[in-house]
mmCIF file of C-alpha atoms and ligand atoms in Angstrom:
data_model
loop_
_atom_site.group_PDB
_atom_site.id
_atom_site.type_symbol
_atom_site.label_atom_id
_atom_site.label_comp_id
_atom_site.label_asym_id
_atom_site.label_seq_id
_atom_site.Cartn_x
_atom_site.Cartn_y
_atom_site.Cartn_z
ATOM 1 C CA MET U 45 0.141 0.062 -0.096
ATOM 2 C CA ASN U 46 1.512 3.325 -1.016
ATOM 3 C CA TYR U 47 1.038 6.473 0.964
ATOM 4 C CA THR U 48 -1.121 9.306 -0.540
ATOM 5 C CA LYS U 49 0.677 12.186 -2.176
ATOM 6 C CA SER U 50 0.064 14.887 0.391
ATOM 7 C CA PHE U 51 1.372 12.472 3.055
ATOM 8 C CA GLU U 52 4.484 11.476 1.271
ATOM 9 C CA ASN U 53 4.965 15.104 0.574
ATOM 10 C CA LEU U 54 4.753 15.750 4.424
ATOM 11 C CA ILE U 55 7.188 13.154 5.286
ATOM 12 C CA ASP U 56 9.459 14.276 2.622
ATOM 13 C CA ASN U 57 9.662 17.575 3.983
ATOM 14 C CA LEU U 58 10.058 16.569 7.363
ATOM 15 C CA SER U 59 12.894 14.506 6.533
ATOM 16 C CA LYS U 60 14.850 17.631 5.314
ATOM 17 C CA LEU U 61 15.167 18.574 9.075
ATOM 18 C CA PRO U 62 18.702 17.631 10.627
ATOM 19 C CA GLY U 63 18.752 14.295 12.463
ATOM 20 C CA VAL U 64 15.233 13.110 10.975
ATOM 21 C CA GLY U 65 15.569 10.097 9.014
ATOM 22 C CA LYS U 66 12.669 8.749 6.914
ATOM 23 C CA ARG U 67 11.423 6.558 9.873
ATOM 24 C CA SER U 68 11.138 9.565 12.394
ATOM 25 C CA ALA U 69 9.612 11.888 9.653
ATOM 26 C CA GLU U 70 6.891 8.844 9.073
ATOM 27 C CA ARG U 71 6.095 9.168 13.093
ATOM 28 C CA MET U 72 5.967 12.756 12.814
ATOM 29 C CA ALA U 73 3.581 12.726 9.822
ATOM 30 C CA TYR U 74 1.415 10.282 11.701
ATOM 31 C CA GLN U 75 1.458 12.372 14.683
ATOM 32 C CA ILE U 76 0.675 15.450 12.834
ATOM 33 C CA LEU U 77 -2.497 13.713 11.122
ATOM 34 C CA ASP U 78 -3.607 12.914 14.531
ATOM 35 C CA MET U 79 -3.465 16.636 15.941
ATOM 36 C CA ASP U 80 -6.673 18.718 15.289
ATOM 37 C CA ASN U 81 -6.947 21.054 12.817
ATOM 38 C CA PHE U 82 -6.491 24.061 15.171
ATOM 39 C CA ASN U 83 -3.035 22.586 16.516
ATOM 40 C CA VAL U 84 -2.067 21.881 13.046
ATOM 41 C CA GLN U 85 -2.726 25.453 12.064
ATOM 42 C CA GLU U 86 -0.646 27.001 15.132
ATOM 43 C CA PHE U 87 2.099 24.543 14.191
ATOM 44 C CA SER U 88 2.496 25.742 10.449
ATOM 45 C CA LYS U 89 1.964 29.369 11.694
ATOM 46 C CA ALA U 90 4.706 28.932 14.290
ATOM 47 C CA LEU U 91 6.885 27.914 11.130
ATOM 48 C CA LEU U 92 5.975 30.817 8.867
ATOM 49 C CA ASP U 93 5.989 33.185 11.959
ATOM 50 C CA ALA U 94 9.633 32.221 12.801
ATOM 51 C CA LYS U 95 10.721 32.666 9.107
ATOM 52 C CA ASN U 96 8.960 35.691 8.363
ATOM 53 C CA ASN U 97 9.626 37.683 11.781
ATOM 54 C CA ILE U 98 13.289 36.732 12.458
ATOM 55 C CA LYS U 99 15.783 38.725 10.907
ATOM 56 C CA ARG U 100 19.513 39.739 11.789
ATOM 57 C CA CYS U 101 20.878 42.115 14.209
ATOM 58 C CA LYS U 102 22.425 44.883 12.417
ATOM 59 C CA ILE U 103 25.371 45.144 14.694
ATOM 60 C CA CYS U 104 26.168 41.598 15.327
ATOM 61 C CA GLY U 105 24.351 39.077 12.955
ATOM 62 C CA ASN U 106 22.539 37.360 15.616
ATOM 63 C CA ILE U 107 18.791 36.501 15.341
ATOM 64 C CA THR U 108 16.221 38.987 16.481
ATOM 65 C CA GLU U 109 13.026 40.291 15.686
ATOM 66 C CA SER U 110 13.989 43.895 16.046
ATOM 67 C CA ASN U 111 16.602 45.733 14.319
ATOM 68 C CA ILE U 112 18.924 45.054 17.230
ATOM 69 C CA CYS U 113 19.423 41.844 19.307
ATOM 70 C CA GLU U 114 18.646 41.491 22.822
ATOM 71 C CA VAL U 115 22.404 41.228 23.589
ATOM 72 C CA CYS U 116 23.851 44.103 21.874
ATOM 73 C CA ASP U 117 20.860 46.277 23.403
ATOM 74 C CA ASP U 118 21.881 45.128 26.757
ATOM 75 C CA ASN U 119 23.827 47.752 28.543
ATOM 76 C CA SER U 120 24.334 45.702 31.617
ATOM 77 C CA ARG U 121 26.753 43.411 29.364
ATOM 78 C CA ASP U 122 30.470 44.081 28.817
ATOM 79 C CA HIS U 123 30.542 45.626 25.258
ATOM 80 C CA SER U 124 34.292 45.927 25.319
ATOM 81 C CA ILE U 125 34.537 42.326 24.867
ATOM 82 C CA VAL U 126 33.204 40.330 21.814
ATOM 83 C CA CYS U 127 33.072 36.855 21.058
ATOM 84 C CA VAL U 128 33.140 35.725 17.254
ATOM 85 C CA VAL U 129 31.350 32.583 16.446
ATOM 86 C CA GLN U 130 30.360 30.826 13.434
ATOM 87 C CA HIS U 131 26.758 30.463 13.942
ATOM 88 C CA TYR U 132 24.111 31.816 16.193
ATOM 89 C CA LYS U 133 23.477 28.863 17.717
ATOM 90 C CA ASP U 134 26.945 28.870 19.032
ATOM 91 C CA ALA U 135 26.381 32.134 20.833
ATOM 92 C CA TYR U 136 23.100 30.586 22.510
ATOM 93 C CA ASN U 137 25.098 27.749 23.626
ATOM 94 C CA ILE U 138 27.923 30.124 24.982
ATOM 95 C CA ASP U 139 25.445 32.023 26.697
ATOM 96 C CA LYS U 140 23.818 29.308 28.383
ATOM 97 C CA THR U 141 26.478 28.542 30.073
ATOM 98 C CA ASN U 142 26.274 31.975 32.183
ATOM 99 C CA SER U 143 30.037 32.361 32.194
ATOM 100 C CA TYR U 144 30.397 34.837 29.588
ATOM 101 C CA HIS U 145 29.039 38.449 29.735
ATOM 102 C CA GLY U 146 30.225 40.276 26.746
ATOM 103 C CA THR U 147 28.859 40.538 23.291
ATOM 104 C CA TYR U 148 28.879 38.259 20.185
ATOM 105 C CA HIS U 149 29.570 38.629 16.437
ATOM 106 C CA ILE U 150 28.105 35.873 14.365
ATOM 107 C CA LEU U 151 30.040 35.302 10.931
ATOM 108 C CA ASN U 152 27.517 33.015 9.195
ATOM 109 C CA GLY U 153 29.870 30.082 8.488
ATOM 110 C CA ALA U 154 33.663 29.628 8.338
ATOM 111 C CA ILE U 155 36.289 30.067 5.343
ATOM 112 C CA ASN U 156 35.801 27.244 3.123
ATOM 113 C CA PRO U 157 36.792 27.548 -0.490
ATOM 114 C CA MET U 158 35.610 23.961 -1.476
ATOM 115 C CA ASN U 159 32.083 24.964 -0.632
ATOM 116 C CA GLY U 160 32.530 28.517 -2.084
ATOM 117 C CA MET U 161 32.701 30.117 1.170
ATOM 118 C CA GLY U 162 35.153 33.077 1.159
ATOM 119 C CA VAL U 163 35.815 35.918 3.526
ATOM 120 C CA ASP U 164 33.258 38.195 1.201
ATOM 121 C CA GLU U 165 30.571 35.572 2.237
ATOM 122 C CA LEU U 166 31.153 36.005 5.780
ATOM 123 C CA ASN U 167 30.087 38.672 8.371
ATOM 124 C CA ILE U 168 33.543 40.005 8.880
ATOM 125 C CA ASN U 169 33.910 43.632 7.805
ATOM 126 C CA SER U 170 31.211 44.882 10.457
ATOM 127 C CA LEU U 171 33.493 43.364 13.118
ATOM 128 C CA PHE U 172 36.211 45.680 12.307
ATOM 129 C CA GLU U 173 33.742 48.521 12.080
ATOM 130 C CA ARG U 174 32.603 47.528 15.744
ATOM 131 C CA ILE U 175 36.007 47.608 17.074
ATOM 132 C CA HIS U 176 36.103 51.463 16.434
ATOM 133 C CA LYS U 177 32.632 52.184 17.352
ATOM 134 C CA GLU U 178 32.303 49.987 20.473
ATOM 135 C CA HIS U 179 35.757 50.583 21.744
ATOM 136 C CA ILE U 180 36.466 46.862 21.926
ATOM 137 C CA LYS U 181 39.296 45.693 23.730
ATOM 138 C CA GLU U 182 39.233 41.586 23.536
ATOM 139 C CA VAL U 183 38.209 39.600 20.747
ATOM 140 C CA ILE U 184 37.634 35.855 21.566
ATOM 141 C CA ILE U 185 37.635 33.689 18.409
ATOM 142 C CA ALA U 186 35.249 30.821 19.074
ATOM 143 C CA THR U 187 35.066 29.191 15.669
ATOM 144 C CA ASN U 188 34.922 25.369 15.474
ATOM 145 C CA PRO U 189 38.045 23.428 16.100
ATOM 146 C CA THR U 190 37.605 22.189 12.190
ATOM 147 C CA THR U 191 40.133 23.080 9.355
ATOM 148 C CA GLU U 192 37.468 25.432 8.170
ATOM 149 C CA GLY U 193 37.091 27.137 11.691
ATOM 150 C CA GLU U 194 41.036 26.924 12.364
ATOM 151 C CA THR U 195 41.537 28.760 8.967
ATOM 152 C CA THR U 196 38.870 31.481 9.911
ATOM 153 C CA ALA U 197 40.372 31.978 13.346
ATOM 154 C CA LEU U 198 44.137 32.409 11.727
ATOM 155 C CA TYR U 199 42.622 34.751 9.087
ATOM 156 C CA LEU U 200 40.730 36.745 11.528
ATOM 157 C CA SER U 201 43.769 36.828 14.252
ATOM 158 C CA ARG U 202 46.008 38.276 11.360
ATOM 159 C CA LEU U 203 43.369 40.962 10.632
ATOM 160 C CA LEU U 204 43.059 41.774 14.075
ATOM 161 C CA SER U 205 46.819 42.029 15.025
ATOM 162 C CA LYS U 206 46.593 45.403 13.291
ATOM 163 C CA TYR U 207 44.069 46.791 16.014
ATOM 164 C CA ASP U 208 44.855 47.506 19.506
ATOM 165 C CA VAL U 209 42.991 44.641 20.784
ATOM 166 C CA ILE U 210 43.695 41.470 22.963
ATOM 167 C CA ILE U 211 42.736 38.395 20.745
ATOM 168 C CA SER U 212 42.220 35.168 22.194
ATOM 169 C CA ARG U 213 41.166 31.599 21.132
ATOM 170 C CA ILE U 214 38.690 29.533 22.935
ATOM 171 C CA ALA U 215 40.473 26.210 24.297
ATOM 172 C CA TYR U 216 39.350 23.117 23.045
ATOM 173 C CA GLY U 217 40.156 19.704 25.032
ATOM 174 C CA VAL U 218 39.110 16.648 26.935
ATOM 175 C CA PRO U 219 35.371 16.651 27.854
ATOM 176 C CA LEU U 220 34.807 16.788 31.537
ATOM 177 C CA GLY U 221 34.522 13.112 32.919
ATOM 178 C CA ALA U 222 36.254 11.719 29.653
ATOM 179 C CA SER U 223 39.204 9.392 29.929
ATOM 180 C CA LEU U 224 42.082 10.040 27.772
ATOM 181 C CA ASP U 225 42.004 6.633 26.681
ATOM 182 C CA TYR U 226 38.670 7.112 24.653
ATOM 183 C CA THR U 227 39.755 10.758 23.539
ATOM 184 C CA ASP U 228 40.947 11.178 19.705
ATOM 185 C CA GLU U 229 44.507 12.271 18.892
ATOM 186 C CA PHE U 230 43.152 15.580 17.681
ATOM 187 C CA THR U 231 41.315 16.416 20.857
ATOM 188 C CA ILE U 232 44.316 15.305 22.958
ATOM 189 C CA SER U 233 46.729 17.517 20.727
ATOM 190 C CA LYS U 234 44.153 20.554 20.888
ATOM 191 C CA ALA U 235 43.910 20.035 24.749
ATOM 192 C CA LEU U 236 47.409 20.178 25.012
ATOM 193 C CA GLU U 237 47.795 23.180 22.851
ATOM 194 C CA GLY U 238 45.051 25.104 25.095
ATOM 195 C CA ARG U 239 46.949 23.761 28.538
ATOM 196 C CA ARG U 240 47.251 26.291 31.491
ATOM 197 C CA LYS U 241 49.328 26.600 34.602
ATOM 198 C CA ILE U 242 47.755 25.204 37.662
HETATM 199 ZN ZN1 LIG A 117 23.423 41.957 18.113
#
């Protein structure tokens, strides 16, 4: 027995989401069909609202529903320090730790010539404008510990060295509670690089 055209289309669209395989998409599709009309309408409205209302902060590139995001608009934060990340979700993850109270700058990716991602495609120029405007004293580069992330970090650190700012790179290393036995060499070498005095 084949699925109907609309049901198949729903499954296809759900399986476009990250981490959702065909089986999970099928389960979700059954669940959606079992929902009442009001809830399905609310669900589809939430998708459209998110897409239509969310834009990028004019200062840092974070997602916002105003011109300026909550972080850039918050005077209780330390605006002299900025943490540069590849994606806004990285900023959310760092912020959840409550151990950072500066601002962010979202690059929207990393340098990756293979994927056509060059410097011009990234939100970089506005970072340098911010250094002057906001009197930034420290830039923490928190791009991912991948080839693209490291290339981007190196590129940024070279450009930033012309400015009077402290440049730092977040440390990567062995996860808490993990054993070195089960940690890959790349992570161990990064942990050694980021070692600190005790
Ligand atoms: Zn912002």
